[in-house]
Amino acid sequence: MSLEVPVALLERAEAGQVDDAEFVDCVRQSLPYAWAVLTAAAQELADDPTAPFGEHAVPPPSEAERGQLLRALASDSIRGAAERHFGVKFAFQNCHRVAAFALSAVGGQTYSEFISPLAQLRNQSPELRDC
């Protein structure tokens, strides 16, 4: 799943003149399902700032949407731009479980447990092994 980059944006990128807002807009338009998942996790945290994290844990409806999510979270530049946009740190498990942590929580116990190998192993199941 690639980004759909308008010609004008590509020309500005080749000239080194693209800001985060333009990049985020390109991601939002190219990967709408992934953007909706990130937005939902970040919004859940924003709605309850006392919660340990915001989460989206609904499996994607199709392989195309799963591909969007994997593309967004596997790309350092896309993930980083989304994190800067929302002001959170995203953590990712399986093929669909996304959490948004407050930046102040990074390095804390809940965040460290969420991203641990033990948590990764505990969040596996036969139906998710192919994702």
Coordinates of N, CA and C in Angstrom, one line a residue:
M1 N 0.8 -1.2 0.0 CA 0.0 0.0 0.0 C 0.9 1.2 0.0
S2 N 0.9 1.9 -1.1 CA 1.7 3.1 -1.2 C 0.9 4.4 -1.0
L3 N 1.5 5.5 -0.7 CA 0.9 6.7 -0.6 C 0.5 7.2 -2.0
E4 N -0.6 7.9 -2.2 CA -1.0 8.5 -3.4 C -0.5 10.0 -3.3
V5 N 0.6 10.3 -4.0 CA 1.2 11.6 -3.9 C 0.9 12.4 -5.1
P6 N 0.2 13.5 -4.9 CA -0.1 14.4 -6.0 C 1.1 15.0 -6.6
V7 N 1.1 15.2 -7.9 CA 2.3 15.7 -8.6 C 2.9 16.9 -8.0
A8 N 2.0 17.9 -7.6 CA 2.5 19.1 -7.0 C 3.3 18.9 -5.7
L9 N 2.8 17.9 -4.9 CA 3.4 17.6 -3.6 C 4.7 16.9 -3.9
L10 N 4.8 16.0 -4.9 CA 6.0 15.3 -5.2 C 7.0 16.3 -5.7
E11 N 6.6 17.3 -6.5 CA 7.6 18.3 -6.9 C 8.1 19.1 -5.8
R12 N 7.3 19.5 -4.8 CA 7.8 20.2 -3.6 C 8.7 19.3 -2.8
A13 N 8.4 18.0 -2.7 CA 9.2 17.1 -2.0 C 10.6 17.0 -2.6
E14 N 10.6 16.9 -3.9 CA 11.9 16.9 -4.6 C 12.7 18.1 -4.4
A15 N 12.1 19.2 -4.2 CA 12.7 20.5 -3.9 C 13.0 20.7 -2.4
G16 N 12.6 19.7 -1.6 CA 12.8 19.8 -0.2 C 11.9 20.8 0.5
Q17 N 10.7 21.0 0.0 CA 9.8 22.0 0.6 C 8.4 21.5 1.0
V18 N 8.4 20.4 1.8 CA 7.2 19.8 2.3 C 7.2 19.9 3.8
D19 N 6.1 20.4 4.4 CA 6.0 20.4 5.8 C 5.2 19.3 6.3
D20 N 5.2 19.1 7.7 CA 4.4 18.0 8.3 C 3.0 18.0 7.9
A21 N 2.4 19.2 7.9 CA 0.9 19.3 7.6 C 0.6 18.7 6.2
E22 N 1.4 19.0 5.2 CA 1.2 18.5 3.9 C 1.4 17.0 3.9
F23 N 2.4 16.5 4.5 CA 2.6 15.1 4.6 C 1.5 14.4 5.3
V24 N 1.1 14.9 6.4 CA -0.1 14.3 7.1 C -1.3 14.3 6.3
D25 N -1.6 15.3 5.5 CA -2.7 15.4 4.7 C -2.6 14.3 3.6
C26 N -1.4 14.1 3.0 CA -1.2 13.0 2.0 C -1.5 11.7 2.7
V27 N -1.0 11.4 3.8 CA -1.2 10.2 4.5 C -2.7 10.0 4.8
R28 N -3.4 11.0 5.3 CA -4.8 10.9 5.7 C -5.6 10.6 4.4
Q29 N -5.3 11.1 3.3 CA -6.0 10.9 2.1 C -5.7 9.5 1.5
S30 N -4.4 9.1 1.6 CA -4.0 7.9 0.9 C -4.3 6.6 1.8
L31 N -4.4 6.8 3.1 CA -4.6 5.7 4.0 C -5.7 6.0 4.9
P32 N -6.9 6.1 4.4 CA -8.1 6.6 5.2 C -8.4 5.7 6.4
Y33 N -8.4 4.4 6.1 CA -8.7 3.4 7.2 C -7.7 3.6 8.3
A34 N -6.4 3.5 8.0 CA -5.3 3.6 9.0 C -5.5 4.9 9.7
W35 N -5.7 6.0 9.0 CA -5.9 7.3 9.7 C -7.0 7.3 10.7
A36 N -8.1 6.7 10.3 CA -9.3 6.6 11.2 C -9.0 5.8 12.4
V37 N -8.2 4.7 12.3 CA -7.8 3.9 13.5 C -6.9 4.8 14.4
L38 N -5.9 5.5 13.8 CA -5.0 6.3 14.7 C -5.8 7.4 15.3
T39 N -6.7 8.0 14.6 CA -7.6 9.1 15.1 C -8.4 8.5 16.3
A40 N -9.0 7.3 16.1 CA -9.8 6.7 17.2 C -9.0 6.5 18.5
A41 N -7.8 5.9 18.3 CA -7.0 5.7 19.5 C -6.6 7.0 20.2
A42 N -6.2 8.0 19.4 CA -5.8 9.2 20.0 C -7.0 9.9 20.6
Q43 N -8.1 9.9 20.0 CA -9.3 10.5 20.5 C -9.8 9.9 21.8
E44 N -9.7 8.6 21.9 CA -10.1 7.9 23.1 C -9.2 8.4 24.3
L45 N -7.9 8.5 24.1 CA -7.0 9.1 25.1 C -7.4 10.5 25.4
A46 N -7.7 11.3 24.4 CA -8.0 12.7 24.6 C -9.3 12.8 25.4
D47 N -10.3 11.9 25.2 CA -11.6 12.0 25.9 C -11.4 11.6 27.3
D48 N -10.4 10.8 27.7 CA -10.2 10.4 29.1 C -8.7 10.5 29.4
P49 N -8.1 11.6 29.6 CA -6.7 11.8 29.9 C -6.2 11.0 31.1
T50 N -7.1 10.5 31.9 CA -6.7 9.7 33.1 C -6.5 8.3 32.7
A51 N -7.0 7.9 31.6 CA -6.9 6.5 31.1 C -5.4 6.2 30.8
P52 N -5.0 4.9 31.0 CA -3.6 4.6 30.8 C -3.2 4.8 29.3
F53 N -4.2 4.6 28.4 CA -3.9 4.8 27.0 C -5.3 4.7 26.2
G54 N -5.3 5.2 25.0 CA -6.4 5.1 24.1 C -6.2 3.9 23.2
E55 N -7.2 3.2 22.8 CA -7.0 2.0 22.1 C -8.0 1.8 21.0
H56 N -7.5 1.1 19.9 CA -8.4 0.6 18.9 C -8.0 -0.8 18.7
A57 N -8.9 -1.7 18.9 CA -8.6 -3.2 18.8 C -9.6 -4.0 18.0
V58 N -10.1 -3.3 17.0 CA -11.1 -4.0 16.1 C -10.3 -4.5 14.8
P59 N -10.4 -5.8 14.5 CA -9.7 -6.2 13.3 C -10.2 -5.5 12.0
P60 N -9.3 -5.2 11.1 CA -9.7 -4.5 9.9 C -10.7 -5.3 9.1
P61 N -11.6 -4.7 8.4 CA -12.7 -5.4 7.7 C -12.2 -6.2 6.5
S62 N -11.0 -5.8 5.9 CA -10.5 -6.5 4.8 C -8.9 -6.5 4.7
E63 N -8.3 -7.2 3.8 CA -6.9 -7.1 3.7 C -6.4 -5.8 3.2
A64 N -7.2 -5.1 2.5 CA -6.8 -3.7 2.0 C -6.7 -2.8 3.2
E65 N -7.6 -2.8 4.1 CA -7.5 -2.0 5.3 C -6.4 -2.5 6.2
R66 N -6.2 -3.7 6.3 CA -5.1 -4.3 7.1 C -3.7 -3.8 6.5
G67 N -3.7 -3.8 5.2 CA -2.5 -3.2 4.5 C -2.2 -1.8 4.8
Q68 N -3.3 -1.0 4.9 CA -3.1 0.4 5.2 C -2.6 0.6 6.6
L69 N -3.1 -0.2 7.5 CA -2.7 0.0 8.9 C -1.2 -0.5 9.1
L70 N -0.9 -1.6 8.5 CA 0.5 -2.0 8.5 C 1.5 -1.0 7.9
R71 N 1.1 -0.4 6.8 CA 1.9 0.6 6.1 C 2.1 1.8 7.0
A72 N 1.0 2.3 7.6 CA 1.1 3.5 8.4 C 2.0 3.3 9.6
L73 N 1.9 2.1 10.3 CA 2.6 1.9 11.5 C 4.0 1.3 11.3
A74 N 4.3 0.8 10.1 CA 5.6 0.2 9.9 C 6.5 1.3 9.3
S75 N 6.0 2.4 8.8 CA 6.8 3.5 8.3 C 7.2 4.4 9.4
D76 N 8.5 4.6 9.6 CA 8.9 5.6 10.6 C 8.4 7.0 10.3
S77 N 8.5 7.4 9.0 CA 8.1 8.7 8.7 C 6.5 8.9 8.9
I78 N 5.7 8.0 8.5 CA 4.3 8.1 8.6 C 3.9 8.0 10.1
R79 N 4.4 7.1 10.8 CA 4.1 6.9 12.2 C 4.6 8.2 13.0
G80 N 5.8 8.7 12.7 CA 6.3 9.9 13.4 C 5.5 11.1 13.1
A81 N 5.0 11.3 11.9 CA 4.2 12.4 11.5 C 2.8 12.3 12.2
A82 N 2.3 11.1 12.3 CA 1.0 10.9 13.0 C 1.2 11.2 14.5
E83 N 2.3 10.7 15.1 CA 2.5 11.0 16.5 C 2.7 12.5 16.8
R84 N 3.4 13.2 15.9 CA 3.5 14.6 16.1 C 2.2 15.3 15.9
H85 N 1.4 14.9 15.0 CA 0.1 15.5 14.7 C -0.8 15.3 15.9
F86 N -0.9 14.1 16.5 CA -1.8 13.9 17.6 C -1.2 14.2 19.0
G87 N 0.1 14.3 19.0 CA 0.8 14.6 20.3 C 0.8 13.4 21.2
V88 N 1.0 12.2 20.6 CA 1.0 10.9 21.3 C 2.1 10.0 20.8
K89 N 2.3 8.9 21.5 CA 3.2 7.8 21.1 C 2.3 6.6 20.7
F90 N 2.3 6.2 19.5 CA 1.6 5.0 19.1 C 2.3 3.7 19.4
A91 N 1.6 2.7 19.9 CA 2.2 1.4 20.1 C 1.3 0.4 19.3
F92 N 1.9 -0.7 18.8 CA 1.2 -1.5 17.8 C 1.4 -3.0 18.2
Q93 N 0.4 -3.8 18.2 CA 0.5 -5.2 18.4 C -0.4 -5.9 17.4
N94 N 0.0 -7.1 17.1 CA -0.8 -7.9 16.1 C -1.0 -7.2 14.8
C95 N -2.2 -7.4 14.2 CA -2.4 -6.8 13.0 C -3.4 -5.7 13.1
H96 N -3.8 -5.4 14.3 CA -4.9 -4.4 14.5 C -4.9 -3.6 15.8
R97 N -4.2 -4.1 16.8 CA -4.3 -3.4 18.1 C -3.4 -2.3 18.2
V98 N -3.9 -1.1 18.2 CA -3.2 0.2 18.3 C -3.5 0.9 19.6
A99 N -2.5 1.4 20.3 CA -2.7 2.2 21.5 C -2.0 3.5 21.3
A100 N -2.7 4.5 21.8 CA -2.1 5.9 21.9 C -1.8 6.2 23.3
F101 N -0.5 6.5 23.6 CA 0.0 6.9 24.9 C 0.3 8.3 25.0
A102 N 0.0 8.9 26.1 CA 0.5 10.3 26.3 C 2.0 10.2 26.3
L103 N 2.6 11.3 25.8 CA 4.1 11.3 25.7 C 4.7 11.2 27.1
S104 N 4.1 11.7 28.1 CA 4.6 11.5 29.5 C 4.6 10.1 30.0
A105 N 3.8 9.2 29.3 CA 3.7 7.8 29.8 C 4.8 6.9 29.2
V106 N 5.4 7.4 28.1 CA 6.5 6.6 27.4 C 7.6 6.4 28.4
G107 N 7.9 5.1 28.6 CA 9.0 4.7 29.5 C 8.4 4.3 30.8
G108 N 7.1 4.6 31.1 CA 6.5 4.2 32.3 C 6.1 2.7 32.3
Q109 N 5.5 2.3 33.4 CA 5.2 0.8 33.6 C 4.2 0.4 32.6
T110 N 3.1 1.1 32.4 CA 2.0 0.6 31.5 C 2.5 0.6 30.1
Y111 N 3.2 1.6 29.6 CA 3.7 1.6 28.3 C 4.8 0.5 28.1
S112 N 5.7 0.3 29.0 CA 6.7 -0.7 28.9 C 6.1 -2.1 28.9
E113 N 5.0 -2.3 29.7 CA 4.3 -3.6 29.6 C 3.6 -3.8 28.3
F114 N 3.0 -2.8 27.8 CA 2.3 -2.9 26.5 C 3.2 -3.3 25.4
I115 N 4.4 -2.7 25.3 CA 5.3 -3.0 24.2 C 6.3 -4.2 24.5
S116 N 6.1 -4.9 25.6 CA 7.0 -5.9 26.0 C 6.8 -7.2 25.2
P117 N 7.8 -8.1 25.1 CA 7.6 -9.3 24.4 C 6.5 -10.2 25.1
L118 N 6.4 -10.1 26.4 CA 5.4 -10.9 27.1 C 4.0 -10.4 26.6
A119 N 3.8 -9.1 26.5 CA 2.5 -8.7 26.0 C 2.2 -9.1 24.6
Q120 N 3.2 -9.1 23.8 CA 3.1 -9.5 22.4 C 2.7 -11.0 22.4
L121 N 3.3 -11.8 23.2 CA 3.0 -13.2 23.2 C 1.6 -13.5 23.7
R122 N 1.2 -12.7 24.8 CA -0.1 -12.9 25.4 C -1.3 -12.4 24.4
N123 N -0.9 -11.6 23.5 CA -2.0 -11.1 22.5 C -2.0 -11.8 21.2
Q124 N -1.6 -13.1 21.2 CA -1.7 -13.9 20.1 C -2.8 -14.9 20.2
S125 N -3.4 -15.3 19.2 CA -4.4 -16.3 19.2 C -4.4 -17.0 17.8
P126 N -5.0 -18.2 17.7 CA -4.9 -18.9 16.4 C -5.5 -18.1 15.3
E127 N -6.6 -17.3 15.6 CA -7.2 -16.6 14.5 C -6.4 -15.4 14.1
L128 N -5.5 -14.9 14.9 CA -4.6 -13.8 14.5 C -3.3 -14.2 14.0
R129 N -2.9 -15.4 13.9 CA -1.6 -15.8 13.5 C -1.3 -15.5 12.0
D130 N -2.3 -15.3 11.3 CA -2.1 -15.1 9.8 C -2.2 -13.6 9.5
C131 N -2.2 -12.8 10.5 CA -2.4 -11.3 10.2 C -1.0 -10.6 10.1

